[in-house]
């Protein structure tokens, strides 16, 4: 009958509403409505589920990706290696490590690549720097205790280090050394023309003059000189040695 059909329709509508409430996690118990709590397992799955990673991507903490992990400031690098700033600069010059400029222009400090600092951390000469630092602490302690004679005796046995392995590492071939000879020649001619005063003793100036004369004699004998240019800074020379172009500057000589 019509009444039975109407009752069936109302029952169907009630079942549909109950299914929707159950789907939303809402239950009716003793005339009250309460929210169904999710289990611990469902929370864990919802937090690290593959569907969530596909939609939002993996969330990373600040400082764990990007420029923050590829570059390191000079202050942090010095602290990590355990050397002074002077020794750090000397080590970078010997190993050929230079500062890097990050793509992010917000970095206003001097930065180095993390891989370069890790490369320096495995250098054997770094151990010699640590030994030198410890040695100088002992010498200063002797001076503070007024033990000047003992301090001078210790300075006579001062530990030294060699850079032979670094030279072989940076210049495995003779052509590589010629390509990096410009700066060395400029410094040699500069010290050869400087007066001996302060930290520049006469022995060092004489040695630089001898090296410069030997180099000039070699260039003259082999007729390798190609160009000469006179400027305000000095006289520029350019020669071709074993196929490599070498350019250096000789400062003007003034009365001292």
Tab-separated table of C-alpha atoms in Angstrom:
chain	number	residue	atom	x	y	z
A	1	UNK	CA	0.000	0.000	0.000
A	2	UNK	CA	0.926	3.648	-0.112
A	3	UNK	CA	1.548	3.706	3.656
A	4	UNK	CA	3.960	0.766	3.487
A	5	UNK	CA	5.880	2.375	0.605
A	6	UNK	CA	6.204	5.606	2.546
A	7	UNK	CA	7.535	3.770	5.611
A	8	UNK	CA	10.060	1.942	3.450
A	9	UNK	CA	11.266	5.256	1.973
A	10	UNK	CA	11.710	6.805	5.420
A	11	UNK	CA	13.648	3.753	6.580
A	12	UNK	CA	15.910	3.910	3.559
A	13	UNK	CA	16.629	7.602	4.193
A	14	UNK	CA	17.458	6.868	7.846
A	15	UNK	CA	19.860	4.106	6.847
A	16	UNK	CA	21.598	6.437	4.399
A	17	UNK	CA	22.051	9.170	7.035
A	18	UNK	CA	23.392	6.626	9.523
A	19	UNK	CA	25.911	5.368	6.958
A	20	UNK	CA	27.094	8.920	6.294
A	21	UNK	CA	27.540	9.605	10.026
A	22	UNK	CA	29.451	6.364	10.393
A	23	UNK	CA	31.655	7.310	7.463
A	24	UNK	CA	32.461	10.669	9.104
A	25	UNK	CA	33.324	8.980	12.388
A	26	UNK	CA	30.267	10.278	14.272
A	27	UNK	CA	28.287	7.813	16.433
A	28	UNK	CA	25.090	8.279	18.347
A	29	UNK	CA	25.105	6.585	21.727
A	30	UNK	CA	22.292	6.977	24.315
A	31	UNK	CA	21.002	10.175	22.769
A	32	UNK	CA	24.478	11.779	22.621
A	33	UNK	CA	26.761	12.407	19.661
A	34	UNK	CA	30.468	11.645	20.092
A	35	UNK	CA	33.417	11.628	17.681
A	36	UNK	CA	35.128	8.321	17.105
A	37	UNK	CA	38.809	8.456	18.105
A	38	UNK	CA	41.302	7.162	15.593
A	39	UNK	CA	43.739	4.454	16.589
A	40	UNK	CA	47.463	4.995	17.026
A	41	UNK	CA	48.132	2.855	13.975
A	42	UNK	CA	45.941	5.006	11.751
A	43	UNK	CA	47.682	8.194	12.957
A	44	UNK	CA	51.115	6.773	12.152
A	45	UNK	CA	50.012	5.652	8.716
A	46	UNK	CA	48.375	8.992	8.018
A	47	UNK	CA	51.516	10.926	9.022
A	48	UNK	CA	54.017	9.078	6.822
A	49	UNK	CA	51.793	7.640	4.159
A	50	UNK	CA	52.881	7.515	0.560
A	51	UNK	CA	49.785	9.393	-0.544
A	52	UNK	CA	50.673	12.306	1.744
A	53	UNK	CA	54.241	12.423	0.383
A	54	UNK	CA	52.941	12.442	-3.175
A	55	UNK	CA	50.577	15.314	-2.425
A	56	UNK	CA	52.736	17.568	-0.223
A	57	UNK	CA	56.267	16.175	-0.586
A	58	UNK	CA	58.641	15.181	2.200
A	59	UNK	CA	58.943	17.891	4.833
A	60	UNK	CA	62.547	18.788	5.729
A	61	UNK	CA	63.807	20.782	8.654
A	62	UNK	CA	65.406	24.169	8.189
A	63	UNK	CA	69.161	23.926	7.635
A	64	UNK	CA	69.049	20.374	6.244
A	65	UNK	CA	68.955	21.143	2.510
A	66	UNK	CA	69.918	23.746	-0.038
A	67	UNK	CA	72.613	26.377	0.490
A	68	UNK	CA	72.817	25.662	4.231
A	69	UNK	CA	74.352	22.201	3.689
A	70	UNK	CA	76.436	22.941	0.574
A	71	UNK	CA	78.379	25.912	1.959
A	72	UNK	CA	80.082	26.695	5.251
A	73	UNK	CA	81.300	30.015	6.601
A	74	UNK	CA	84.973	30.673	7.208
A	75	UNK	CA	84.456	30.992	10.972
A	76	UNK	CA	82.819	27.556	11.175
A	77	UNK	CA	85.499	26.053	8.929
A	78	UNK	CA	88.311	27.382	11.138
A	79	UNK	CA	86.565	26.044	14.234
A	80	UNK	CA	85.989	22.649	12.620
A	81	UNK	CA	89.622	22.232	11.537
A	82	UNK	CA	90.950	23.449	14.898
A	83	UNK	CA	93.513	25.898	13.493
A	84	UNK	CA	94.032	29.632	13.624
A	85	UNK	CA	92.888	31.956	10.860
A	86	UNK	CA	96.486	32.481	9.740
A	87	UNK	CA	97.124	28.736	9.440
A	88	UNK	CA	93.792	28.271	7.678
A	89	UNK	CA	94.736	30.825	5.032
A	90	UNK	CA	98.152	29.210	4.597
A	91	UNK	CA	96.554	25.788	4.212
A	92	UNK	CA	94.056	27.082	1.630
A	93	UNK	CA	96.885	28.634	-0.405
A	94	UNK	CA	98.911	25.419	-0.326
A	95	UNK	CA	95.961	23.239	-1.318
A	96	UNK	CA	94.486	25.670	-3.851
A	97	UNK	CA	91.154	26.130	-2.046
A	98	UNK	CA	89.307	29.378	-2.744
A	99	UNK	CA	86.098	30.892	-1.312
A	100	UNK	CA	82.859	30.186	-3.135
A	101	UNK	CA	79.961	32.542	-3.740
A	102	UNK	CA	76.570	30.891	-3.036
A	103	UNK	CA	73.697	31.385	-5.425
A	104	UNK	CA	71.732	32.871	-2.566
A	105	UNK	CA	72.882	36.488	-2.374
A	106	UNK	CA	71.677	36.822	1.234
A	107	UNK	CA	74.999	35.334	2.424
A	108	UNK	CA	77.209	38.279	3.330
A	109	UNK	CA	80.043	36.231	4.899
A	110	UNK	CA	82.972	34.459	3.277
A	111	UNK	CA	81.856	30.925	2.448
A	112	UNK	CA	83.610	27.742	1.380
A	113	UNK	CA	82.245	24.572	-0.138
A	114	UNK	CA	81.656	21.789	2.370
A	115	UNK	CA	83.508	19.280	0.175
A	116	UNK	CA	86.578	21.542	0.096
A	117	UNK	CA	86.670	21.720	3.905
A	118	UNK	CA	86.264	17.932	4.111
A	119	UNK	CA	89.184	17.675	1.662
A	120	UNK	CA	91.303	19.866	3.946
A	121	UNK	CA	90.360	17.820	7.020
A	122	UNK	CA	92.206	14.770	5.602
A	123	UNK	CA	95.411	16.672	4.841
A	124	UNK	CA	98.493	15.261	6.670
A	125	UNK	CA	100.025	18.730	7.058
A	126	UNK	CA	97.078	19.670	9.283
A	127	UNK	CA	98.527	17.407	11.980
A	128	UNK	CA	101.776	19.388	11.805
A	129	UNK	CA	99.842	22.611	12.362
A	130	UNK	CA	98.290	21.123	15.498
A	131	UNK	CA	101.699	20.064	16.769
A	132	UNK	CA	103.063	23.550	16.072
A	133	UNK	CA	100.182	25.111	18.004
A	134	UNK	CA	100.847	22.879	21.005
A	135	UNK	CA	104.577	23.624	20.813
A	136	UNK	CA	104.050	27.401	20.825
A	137	UNK	CA	101.820	27.099	23.900
A	138	UNK	CA	104.659	25.380	25.747
A	139	UNK	CA	107.135	28.057	24.653
A	140	UNK	CA	104.879	30.880	25.819
A	141	UNK	CA	104.419	29.136	29.148
A	142	UNK	CA	108.203	29.079	29.580
A	143	UNK	CA	108.423	32.803	28.828
A	144	UNK	CA	105.699	33.617	31.344
A	145	UNK	CA	107.599	31.645	33.986
A	146	UNK	CA	110.755	33.706	33.246
A	147	UNK	CA	112.529	30.602	31.895
A	148	UNK	CA	113.997	32.428	28.903
A	149	UNK	CA	116.940	30.080	28.404
A	150	UNK	CA	114.708	27.016	28.277
A	151	UNK	CA	112.340	28.777	25.858
A	152	UNK	CA	115.208	29.671	23.501
A	153	UNK	CA	116.470	26.095	23.605
A	154	UNK	CA	112.993	24.872	22.673
A	155	UNK	CA	112.785	27.356	19.784
A	156	UNK	CA	116.021	25.959	18.367
A	157	UNK	CA	114.328	22.550	18.123
A	158	UNK	CA	111.165	23.981	16.611
A	159	UNK	CA	109.192	21.389	14.580
A	160	UNK	CA	109.067	21.970	10.825
A	161	UNK	CA	107.090	20.590	7.920
A	162	UNK	CA	107.650	20.075	4.201
A	163	UNK	CA	105.292	20.675	1.300
A	164	UNK	CA	106.869	18.278	-1.196
A	165	UNK	CA	103.780	16.100	-1.423
A	166	UNK	CA	101.626	19.179	-2.021
A	167	UNK	CA	103.823	20.304	-4.914
A	168	UNK	CA	103.612	16.856	-6.515
A	169	UNK	CA	99.855	16.834	-5.945
A	170	UNK	CA	99.166	20.262	-7.478
A	171	UNK	CA	101.696	19.977	-10.317
A	172	UNK	CA	101.909	16.371	-11.490
A	173	UNK	CA	103.398	17.503	-14.826
A	174	UNK	CA	106.008	20.105	-15.733
A	175	UNK	CA	103.506	21.895	-17.987
A	176	UNK	CA	101.177	22.399	-15.014
A	177	UNK	CA	103.905	24.163	-13.061
A	178	UNK	CA	104.677	26.464	-16.001
A	179	UNK	CA	101.007	27.459	-16.264
A	180	UNK	CA	101.083	28.689	-12.638
A	181	UNK	CA	104.475	30.406	-12.794
A	182	UNK	CA	103.240	33.988	-13.316
A	183	UNK	CA	102.521	34.880	-9.694
A	184	UNK	CA	105.753	33.310	-8.463
A	185	UNK	CA	107.858	35.356	-10.897
A	186	UNK	CA	106.070	38.589	-9.962
A	187	UNK	CA	106.743	38.005	-6.254
A	188	UNK	CA	110.390	37.093	-6.910
A	189	UNK	CA	111.057	40.311	-8.825
A	190	UNK	CA	109.174	42.331	-6.202
A	191	UNK	CA	111.241	40.994	-3.279
A	192	UNK	CA	114.434	41.305	-5.306
A	193	UNK	CA	113.892	45.075	-5.613
A	194	UNK	CA	112.798	45.632	-2.008
A	195	UNK	CA	115.205	46.885	0.637
A	196	UNK	CA	116.070	44.577	3.535
A	197	UNK	CA	114.108	45.845	6.511
A	198	UNK	CA	111.812	44.363	9.129
A	199	UNK	CA	110.868	40.791	8.290
A	200	UNK	CA	112.668	41.001	4.915
A	201	UNK	CA	116.300	40.152	5.628
A	202	UNK	CA	119.204	40.566	3.246
A	203	UNK	CA	119.572	36.835	2.685
A	204	UNK	CA	116.046	36.556	1.308
A	205	UNK	CA	116.537	39.532	-1.027
A	206	UNK	CA	119.830	38.096	-2.301
A	207	UNK	CA	118.230	34.727	-2.965
A	208	UNK	CA	115.382	36.357	-4.910
A	209	UNK	CA	117.881	38.354	-6.974
A	210	UNK	CA	119.794	35.186	-7.814
A	211	UNK	CA	116.615	33.412	-8.936
A	212	UNK	CA	115.606	36.394	-11.088
A	213	UNK	CA	119.012	36.542	-12.798
A	214	UNK	CA	118.934	32.813	-13.518
A	215	UNK	CA	115.441	33.114	-15.012
A	216	UNK	CA	116.420	36.094	-17.166
A	217	UNK	CA	119.536	34.259	-18.348
A	218	UNK	CA	117.423	31.247	-19.353
A	219	UNK	CA	114.987	33.465	-21.298
A	220	UNK	CA	117.874	35.210	-23.089
A	221	UNK	CA	119.675	31.956	-23.964
A	222	UNK	CA	116.559	30.242	-25.323
A	223	UNK	CA	115.280	33.450	-27.024
A	224	UNK	CA	111.822	32.860	-25.573
A	225	UNK	CA	110.909	36.535	-25.042
A	226	UNK	CA	107.964	37.642	-27.192
A	227	UNK	CA	106.532	40.922	-25.853
A	228	UNK	CA	107.596	43.802	-23.592
A	229	UNK	CA	105.350	46.586	-22.314
A	230	UNK	CA	106.260	49.533	-20.084
A	231	UNK	CA	103.565	50.893	-17.743
A	232	UNK	CA	103.276	52.895	-14.557
A	233	UNK	CA	103.409	49.749	-12.408
A	234	UNK	CA	106.538	48.416	-14.064
A	235	UNK	CA	107.771	46.538	-17.106
A	236	UNK	CA	105.678	43.643	-18.362
A	237	UNK	CA	107.451	40.697	-19.988
A	238	UNK	CA	105.881	37.818	-21.890
A	239	UNK	CA	107.727	34.679	-22.969
A	240	UNK	CA	106.797	31.273	-24.367
A	241	UNK	CA	108.436	28.395	-22.473
A	242	UNK	CA	107.759	24.841	-23.678
A	243	UNK	CA	104.561	25.989	-25.365
A	244	UNK	CA	103.227	27.818	-22.272
A	245	UNK	CA	102.829	31.613	-22.209
A	246	UNK	CA	104.385	33.131	-19.086
A	247	UNK	CA	103.806	36.789	-18.180
A	248	UNK	CA	105.461	38.643	-15.315
A	249	UNK	CA	106.071	42.220	-14.201
A	250	UNK	CA	109.298	43.818	-12.998
A	251	UNK	CA	108.763	46.939	-10.843
A	252	UNK	CA	110.653	50.123	-11.580
A	253	UNK	CA	113.808	50.751	-9.606
A	254	UNK	CA	113.697	53.876	-7.476
A	255	UNK	CA	116.248	55.393	-5.142
A	256	UNK	CA	115.792	53.982	-1.620
